Amino acid sequence: MAASSHRIMLGPLVAAIDQGTSSTRFLVFNSKTAELLSHHQVEIKQSFPKEGWVEEDPKEILQSVYECMERTCEKLTQLNIDISNIKAIGVTNQRETTLVWDKETGEPLYNAIGKVLGLCMLFLHPVLLCCELTEVFFSVWLDLRTQSTVERLINKTPGRNKNHLKHKTGLPISTYFSAVKLRWLMDNVDEVREAVVCHRAMFGTVDSWLIWCLTGGKKGGVHCTDVTNASRTMLFNIHTMDWDPELCKYFGIPMEILPRVRSSSEIYGLMKSGALSGIPISGCLGDQSAALVGQMCFQDGQAKNTYGTGCFLLRNTGPKGSVAIAGAVVRWLQDNLGIIGSSEELEKLAASVGTSYGCYFVPAFSGLYAPYWEPSARGIICGLTQFTNKSHLAFAALEAVCFQTREILDAMNQDSGIPLTQLQVDGGMTSNRLLMQLQADILCIPVVKPSMPETTALGAAMAAGAAEGVSVWSLSPEDLSEVTSEKFEPQINPEGTPSCCCPSCSVCIRELLR
């Protein structure tokens, strides 16, 4: 009993808010060892008011953050860890999700509008740690309401060119990005339109909403975002590194409602309530950018791939960028076909046959995007025989993820001139050892999985702890903690790898689209 009254002194601690599409988490790390000390998670509800619409309640998101903070602090106290040692908080968030709220009342004017199912491309000038981030993803959080808005915008461009803004944004005009969702809100929600006219509206992605609320809200809250989140809006100029007046004019969005763009590692403001009141919020990164930092990919040519229900690949390519694609099929096999009851069953099913037996899968569920940009394309399963069963289809699904990742990295290698020597991986699907080994074999390079899986939250914590005025986490390579990992070495001869391995490669995709 006497020992329990003594608090454990661990040195500076840094916390991270990890707000995702399906849950919110709060995690606390030891800044000297990167050890995860405690965390708490709360699930977030999604609503589907109409077919093709997906929304979340901004107030529920905020409340989940407060709950996670309080519960984590309780757990730390039970572990005899002094919460006063928490020196900073970082924020990492689901990106592109769009919110508008009233700065006078502090109330959201509509639910948060989420992402569109699809693939996309990111082509950025340096926005974080003097490196360029190249990303590809396949998201499963579907909201298609802005398709008509996108078509209207493309129709008014010269030659109906969806890449009309790419020279400034690095992005195609797409339903995925925040500007078209904000335009939809202004066109279709009376409360939003009225607040904009009356100069009461504030726009932000989830990071902006949380930071504003946590630093005081209508009583002096800080309205800001960071460069990684701003770059996903289509309103951010990747050359000037700020909001662009011409882009805002194109979308008809007043610049006064936009948050101030800040770096990813600096003190934005202080917590105004709760057990952590007075602690600075000093790190902000979109989730996949945070994972790149958490994987410590600070050198040119390093890359990480997050395997969840979607694939998210980012690479540090120095001063150059790339175009890439990736796919996700596990949730589709589970929810649509019902051949597996959970993602954990996929490995066992695929391993039972060890081959796709000539069955090939192109998961173009809502078109082929970068580098094809064919939204009318649809998924294909081919090579079926009387012998084909669900186990072969499961293996083909894993191959589809792996081969499309290979195509991404081939494009990156060609564009950057920096061959990738190993791939860092994280995410729920990395527990699938068959997938990891198959990925190493198809890439012909090692695949490295860290033993500490919370790389997204870790990246946000690192950015927060490294901020000037906090400075409890060094990002110098010699000071970074060694993270234990598992390495999957390729087990096939690179010379024996065929140039065309499956229909997921570009050659076969073009043939299948004819």
XYZ file of C-alpha atoms in Angstrom:
514
model
C 0.000 0.000 0.000
C 2.827 2.369 0.810
C 4.377 1.903 -2.633
C 1.126 2.848 -4.375
C 1.257 6.338 -2.857
C 4.500 7.169 -4.668
C 4.184 8.659 -8.120
C 6.377 7.273 -10.879
C 8.651 9.916 -12.375
C 9.255 9.271 -16.071
C 10.456 12.634 -17.276
C 8.562 14.696 -19.873
C 5.452 13.097 -21.342
C 3.697 14.107 -24.562
C 0.102 13.315 -25.496
C -1.694 12.967 -28.816
C -5.314 13.271 -29.893
C -5.916 10.805 -32.744
C -9.319 11.607 -34.229
C -10.271 9.184 -37.010
C -13.338 8.361 -39.052
C -14.510 5.580 -36.749
C -13.045 6.481 -33.352
C -11.200 8.996 -31.216
C -8.181 8.110 -29.108
C -5.974 9.923 -26.622
C -2.501 8.494 -26.085
C 0.393 9.472 -23.806
C 4.042 8.749 -24.668
C 7.346 8.972 -22.839
C 9.270 11.581 -24.858
C 12.633 9.950 -24.090
C 11.773 6.407 -25.140
C 8.647 6.798 -27.357
C 6.962 4.232 -25.087
C 3.164 4.290 -25.059
C 2.160 4.606 -21.402
C -1.630 4.712 -21.570
C -4.531 5.491 -23.874
C -8.308 5.457 -24.184
C -10.565 5.044 -27.216
C -14.179 6.026 -27.950
C -16.107 4.931 -31.034
C -17.732 7.569 -33.270
C -21.152 7.083 -34.859
C -21.704 7.701 -38.542
C -25.095 8.703 -39.932
C -26.457 8.076 -43.406
C -29.268 10.611 -43.987
C -29.511 9.758 -47.699
C -28.068 7.208 -50.052
C -24.471 8.164 -50.773
C -24.262 10.573 -47.821
C -22.132 9.995 -44.722
C -21.968 12.442 -41.823
C -20.696 12.707 -38.266
C -21.747 14.975 -35.408
C -19.028 17.581 -34.646
C -20.200 17.885 -31.037
C -19.957 14.117 -30.574
C -16.419 14.248 -31.984
C -15.483 16.984 -29.523
C -17.106 15.214 -26.579
C -15.241 12.012 -27.458
C -11.952 13.933 -27.227
C -12.777 15.226 -23.753
C -13.855 11.751 -22.636
C -10.679 10.138 -23.950
C -8.544 12.771 -22.226
C -10.236 12.378 -18.865
C -10.234 8.578 -18.940
C -6.574 8.429 -19.967
C -5.638 10.784 -17.138
C -7.534 8.528 -14.731
C -5.609 5.501 -16.017
C -2.291 7.318 -15.625
C -3.175 8.257 -12.064
C -4.017 4.618 -11.333
C -0.550 3.748 -12.648
C 0.933 6.347 -10.266
C 2.096 8.464 -13.192
C 1.941 12.207 -12.578
C -0.159 13.845 -15.316
C 1.543 17.173 -14.609
C 4.494 15.729 -16.531
C 2.458 15.980 -19.754
C 4.159 18.931 -21.426
C 2.386 19.138 -24.798
C -0.477 17.757 -26.872
C -0.471 16.957 -30.587
C -3.489 16.563 -32.858
C -3.798 14.158 -35.762
C -7.046 13.815 -37.641
C -9.128 12.435 -40.457
C -8.463 14.776 -43.336
C -10.726 16.429 -45.935
C -13.715 16.059 -43.589
C -15.438 19.451 -43.687
C -17.092 21.469 -40.912
C -18.640 24.937 -40.662
C -19.570 26.508 -37.330
C -20.812 29.803 -35.903
C -18.016 31.766 -34.218
C -20.468 33.671 -32.026
C -22.426 30.725 -30.641
C -19.755 28.059 -31.071
C -22.382 25.734 -32.562
C -21.816 23.595 -35.676
C -24.040 24.700 -38.567
C -24.202 21.240 -40.110
C -22.797 17.777 -39.558
C -19.250 16.989 -40.639
C -19.209 15.821 -44.281
C -16.803 12.995 -44.910
C -14.727 11.473 -47.669
C -15.619 9.982 -51.017
C -14.811 6.409 -51.926
C -11.970 6.506 -54.368
C -8.314 6.924 -55.163
C -6.460 10.151 -55.280
C -3.074 11.799 -55.740
C -1.080 14.315 -53.765
C 1.709 16.395 -55.283
C 3.111 18.838 -52.769
C 5.950 21.236 -52.339
C 7.740 20.824 -48.997
C 5.220 21.146 -46.198
C 6.719 19.150 -43.362
C 10.255 18.689 -42.154
C 11.627 19.992 -45.468
C 10.400 16.958 -47.365
C 7.737 16.324 -49.958
C 4.911 13.936 -49.252
C 3.551 11.712 -51.967
C 0.386 9.894 -51.048
C -2.066 7.412 -52.395
C -5.119 6.061 -50.668
C -8.307 4.085 -51.049
C -10.821 5.268 -48.505
C -13.987 3.467 -47.524
C -15.811 6.368 -45.919
C -18.229 7.212 -48.676
C -19.978 10.512 -49.398
C -20.926 11.277 -52.998
C -23.217 14.283 -52.595
C -20.722 16.699 -54.192
C -20.515 14.882 -57.546
C -22.811 17.417 -59.239
C -20.780 20.261 -57.708
C -17.607 18.776 -59.172
C -19.204 18.361 -62.593
C -20.383 21.983 -62.545
C -16.909 23.209 -61.623
C -15.217 21.110 -64.286
C -17.722 22.303 -66.899
C -16.661 25.902 -66.366
C -12.949 25.166 -66.869
C -11.265 25.539 -70.283
C -11.640 22.242 -72.113
C -13.554 20.768 -69.153
C -10.181 19.907 -67.614
C -10.285 18.307 -64.177
C -6.599 19.151 -63.750
C -7.203 22.865 -64.319
C -6.045 23.752 -60.781
C -3.296 21.180 -60.481
C -0.482 23.667 -61.112
C -1.425 25.421 -57.863
C -2.969 22.682 -55.729
C -1.305 19.527 -56.993
C -4.803 18.027 -56.978
C -7.497 17.222 -59.519
C -10.966 18.691 -59.078
C -12.533 15.859 -57.118
C -15.312 15.094 -54.668
C -12.666 14.058 -52.144
C -11.334 17.478 -51.221
C -12.751 20.007 -48.781
C -13.402 22.961 -51.117
C -16.183 21.207 -53.024
C -17.829 20.080 -49.771
C -17.694 23.625 -48.454
C -19.186 24.873 -51.732
C -21.974 22.294 -51.376
C -22.715 23.463 -47.831
C -22.897 27.098 -48.941
C -25.233 26.160 -51.795
C -27.524 23.781 -49.912
C -27.633 24.630 -46.194
C -29.466 27.847 -45.306
C -27.759 28.167 -41.915
C -24.311 27.998 -43.515
C -25.172 30.455 -46.261
C -26.657 32.921 -43.743
C -23.650 32.669 -41.426
C -21.283 33.326 -44.335
C -23.268 36.411 -45.382
C -23.351 37.683 -41.781
C -19.602 37.073 -41.312
C -20.191 34.575 -38.516
C -19.046 31.399 -40.308
C -15.838 29.522 -39.621
C -14.623 26.723 -41.867
C -12.215 24.001 -40.895
C -11.242 20.388 -41.111
C -11.439 18.309 -37.930
C -8.106 19.591 -36.629
C -9.305 23.209 -36.856
C -12.580 22.428 -35.085
C -10.821 20.629 -32.232
C -8.055 23.195 -31.726
C -10.580 26.070 -31.784
C -12.811 24.370 -29.217
C -9.995 23.145 -26.953
C -8.319 26.566 -26.822
C -11.447 28.438 -25.795
C -14.000 28.232 -28.598
C -16.176 31.346 -28.810
C -14.152 32.808 -25.926
C -10.928 33.340 -27.832
C -10.338 29.968 -29.442
C -7.495 29.732 -31.977
C -8.727 29.249 -35.554
C -5.878 27.531 -37.377
C -4.821 24.506 -39.372
C -1.475 23.099 -40.453
C 0.029 22.782 -43.906
C -0.669 19.034 -44.239
C -4.398 19.544 -43.695
C -4.582 22.803 -45.675
C -3.021 21.046 -48.660
C -6.044 18.735 -48.865
C -8.625 21.505 -49.333
C -7.895 22.651 -52.936
C -7.713 26.221 -51.589
C -4.031 26.024 -50.634
C -1.282 27.107 -53.036
C 1.588 24.621 -52.790
C 4.059 27.239 -54.071
C 3.195 30.176 -51.791
C 2.325 27.797 -48.907
C -0.826 29.757 -48.086
C -4.466 30.196 -49.086
C -4.731 31.367 -52.674
C -7.104 34.258 -53.572
C -7.666 32.955 -57.119
C -8.530 29.468 -55.875
C -10.958 30.907 -53.330
C -12.547 33.020 -56.077
C -12.850 29.966 -58.342
C -14.826 28.119 -55.652
C -16.656 31.255 -54.498
C -15.377 30.944 -50.939
C -14.628 34.065 -48.849
C -11.121 33.920 -47.404
C -12.289 35.366 -44.069
C -13.849 32.056 -43.056
C -10.602 30.090 -43.511
C -8.313 29.181 -40.602
C -4.800 30.585 -40.418
C -2.235 28.188 -41.896
C 0.501 27.292 -39.396
C 3.431 24.887 -39.410
C 2.947 21.329 -38.139
C 5.074 21.882 -35.037
C 4.524 25.065 -33.008
C 2.463 26.227 -30.050
C -1.030 27.157 -31.292
C -2.654 27.782 -27.933
C -3.302 26.350 -24.468
C -5.922 23.901 -23.259
C -8.676 25.893 -21.522
C -10.501 23.218 -19.530
C -10.295 19.735 -18.092
C -7.526 17.910 -16.276
C -4.953 19.140 -18.816
C -5.888 22.827 -18.683
C -2.905 25.069 -19.412
C -0.970 22.507 -21.473
C 0.044 23.743 -24.938
C -1.358 22.222 -28.120
C 1.792 22.303 -30.239
C 1.559 19.676 -32.981
C -0.911 19.215 -35.829
C -0.725 16.762 -38.728
C -3.158 14.986 -41.014
C -3.237 11.329 -40.023
C -1.127 9.893 -42.835
C 1.483 12.637 -42.584
C 1.649 11.934 -38.862
C 2.241 8.251 -39.577
C 5.152 9.151 -41.870
C 6.725 11.062 -38.978
C 5.909 8.274 -36.528
C 7.701 5.830 -38.846
C 10.648 8.283 -38.760
C 10.881 8.530 -42.548
C 13.001 11.691 -42.490
C 15.447 10.764 -45.268
C 14.951 11.063 -49.046
C 13.593 7.819 -50.438
C 12.011 6.510 -47.238
C 8.359 5.527 -47.403
C 5.595 4.046 -45.287
C 2.393 2.293 -46.237
C -0.576 2.066 -43.887
C -2.660 -1.060 -44.440
C -6.090 -0.668 -42.916
C -9.411 -1.036 -44.664
C -7.620 1.286 -47.055
C -4.055 1.696 -48.250
C -2.258 4.980 -47.532
C 1.248 5.358 -48.899
C 3.482 8.374 -48.342
C 7.075 8.836 -49.381
C 9.747 11.366 -48.640
C 10.984 12.189 -52.153
C 12.894 15.350 -51.361
C 12.102 18.160 -53.814
C 10.134 16.040 -56.311
C 6.725 14.415 -56.328
C 4.947 11.449 -57.879
C 1.562 10.058 -58.881
C 0.416 6.740 -57.514
C -2.533 4.439 -56.800
C -3.526 1.743 -54.311
C -6.570 -0.403 -53.464
C -8.494 -1.949 -50.595
C -10.777 -4.942 -50.858
C -11.029 -6.579 -47.457
C -14.131 -4.725 -46.296
C -15.797 -5.437 -49.644
C -15.140 -9.171 -49.277
C -16.593 -9.033 -45.781
C -19.593 -6.750 -46.187
C -20.598 -7.240 -49.815
C -19.723 -10.857 -50.591
C -19.808 -12.245 -47.065
C -16.997 -14.720 -47.733
C -15.231 -13.677 -44.524
C -16.708 -12.695 -41.189
C -13.810 -10.465 -40.189
C -10.527 -9.203 -41.571
C -8.707 -11.706 -39.343
C -10.244 -14.568 -41.326
C -8.742 -13.377 -44.609
C -5.208 -14.597 -43.877
C -6.345 -18.073 -42.883
C -8.572 -18.373 -45.950
C -5.896 -17.196 -48.384
C -3.142 -19.263 -46.739
C -5.210 -22.423 -47.127
C -4.534 -22.364 -50.881
C -1.372 -20.240 -51.149
C -2.263 -19.065 -54.665
C -4.963 -17.246 -56.566
C -4.948 -20.077 -59.148
C -5.115 -17.611 -62.026
C -7.874 -15.491 -60.466
C -7.205 -11.745 -60.755
C -8.839 -8.823 -59.024
C -8.880 -5.134 -60.039
C -10.623 -3.295 -57.164
C -11.692 -0.211 -59.123
C -14.867 0.073 -57.064
C -15.504 3.698 -57.960
C -13.202 4.198 -60.899
C -9.499 4.292 -61.562
C -7.897 7.480 -60.400
C -4.225 8.485 -60.468
C -2.535 7.935 -62.844
C -5.519 6.903 -65.025
C -8.288 9.214 -63.809
C -11.059 7.071 -65.267
C -13.999 7.564 -62.877
C -16.265 5.453 -65.087
C -14.075 2.348 -64.734
C -15.344 -0.419 -62.490
C -13.819 -3.354 -60.643
C -13.059 -6.619 -62.375
C -12.622 -10.211 -61.221
C -11.390 -12.483 -64.001
C -9.579 -15.751 -64.627
C -12.316 -17.772 -62.955
C -12.538 -21.518 -63.533
C -14.734 -24.282 -62.169
C -11.986 -24.940 -59.641
C -11.916 -21.353 -58.278
C -13.304 -20.940 -54.767
C -13.502 -18.243 -52.125
C -9.995 -19.022 -50.878
C -8.513 -18.195 -54.283
C -10.533 -14.984 -54.363
C -9.202 -14.074 -50.910
C -5.632 -14.618 -52.112
C -6.322 -12.550 -55.239
C -7.565 -9.725 -53.019
C -4.255 -9.689 -51.142
C -2.376 -9.778 -54.433
C -4.379 -6.791 -55.679
C -3.229 -4.686 -52.722
C 0.372 -5.820 -53.132
C 0.625 -5.357 -56.891
C -0.962 -1.927 -56.833
C 1.462 -0.932 -54.077
C 4.250 -2.160 -56.350
C 2.964 0.023 -59.160
C 2.924 3.009 -56.830
C 6.506 2.452 -55.816
C 7.626 1.823 -59.401
C 6.176 5.207 -60.353
C 7.781 6.872 -57.356
C 11.160 5.322 -58.112
C 10.972 6.488 -61.703
C 9.866 10.032 -60.893
C 12.099 10.639 -57.890
C 15.178 8.805 -59.085
C 15.585 7.419 -55.562
C 15.068 3.620 -55.466
C 13.274 2.430 -52.377
C 15.352 -0.039 -50.373
C 12.724 -1.037 -47.814
C 9.089 -0.229 -47.030
C 7.909 0.752 -43.547
C 4.402 -0.515 -42.816
C 1.713 -0.002 -40.200
C -2.029 -0.362 -39.803
C -4.428 -3.115 -38.870
C -3.776 -5.302 -41.896
C -0.080 -5.631 -41.030
C -1.121 -8.333 -38.561
C -1.734 -10.425 -41.696
C 1.683 -12.078 -42.013
C 0.806 -13.623 -45.362
C 0.077 -10.164 -46.782
C 3.354 -8.778 -45.444
C 5.404 -11.636 -46.877
C 3.561 -11.434 -50.191
C 4.249 -7.694 -50.291
C 7.970 -8.230 -49.704
C 8.075 -10.876 -52.438
C 6.264 -8.699 -54.973
C 8.333 -5.581 -54.197
C 11.581 -7.570 -53.959
C 12.589 -5.410 -50.968
C 12.210 -5.917 -47.216
C 8.962 -4.891 -45.535
C 9.508 -3.596 -41.984
C 6.744 -3.566 -39.366
C 7.396 -1.710 -36.094
C 6.483 -3.485 -32.875
C 4.720 -0.314 -31.623
C 1.753 0.059 -33.980
C 0.551 3.530 -32.909
C 2.701 5.389 -35.429
C 0.059 8.002 -36.329
C -0.389 9.190 -32.748
C 3.357 8.898 -32.160
C 4.036 11.246 -35.095
C 1.664 13.871 -33.699
C 3.275 13.554 -30.273
C 6.749 13.923 -31.768
C 5.723 17.105 -33.592
C 4.163 18.518 -30.415
C 7.129 17.647 -28.231
C 9.621 19.109 -30.720
C 7.879 22.498 -31.005
C 9.792 25.603 -30.015
C 8.836 26.516 -26.467
C 8.263 22.843 -25.601
C 11.435 21.135 -26.866
C 11.141 17.870 -24.966
C 11.410 15.618 -28.030
C 14.464 15.728 -30.262
C 13.979 14.847 -33.934
C 17.711 14.593 -34.596
C 18.451 11.141 -36.069
C 21.035 10.377 -33.382
C 18.514 11.126 -30.630
C 15.558 9.161 -31.966
C 14.653 6.069 -30.000
C 15.372 2.713 -31.559
C 12.056 1.051 -32.354
C 12.015 -2.723 -32.450
C 10.513 -4.173 -35.598
C 9.831 -7.311 -37.581
C 11.345 -7.561 -41.039
C 9.842 -9.606 -43.891
C 12.595 -10.420 -46.389
C 11.688 -11.204 -50.028
C 11.853 -14.923 -50.722
C 11.793 -14.903 -54.525
C 14.419 -14.116 -57.139
C 13.897 -10.603 -58.606
C 15.030 -11.849 -62.013
C 12.225 -14.353 -61.918
C 9.526 -11.771 -61.391
C 7.470 -11.372 -64.585
C 7.066 -7.874 -66.006
C 3.307 -8.334 -65.955
C 2.152 -10.063 -62.783
C -1.572 -9.470 -62.633
C -4.346 -7.278 -64.067
C -3.678 -4.687 -61.379
C -0.644 -3.501 -63.312
C -1.045 -0.636 -65.768
C -0.639 -2.753 -68.895
C -3.421 -5.115 -67.950
C -5.711 -2.375 -66.663
C -5.588 -0.649 -70.038
C -6.434 -3.908 -71.785
C -9.331 -4.608 -69.420
C -10.744 -1.118 -69.987
C -10.934 -1.551 -73.766
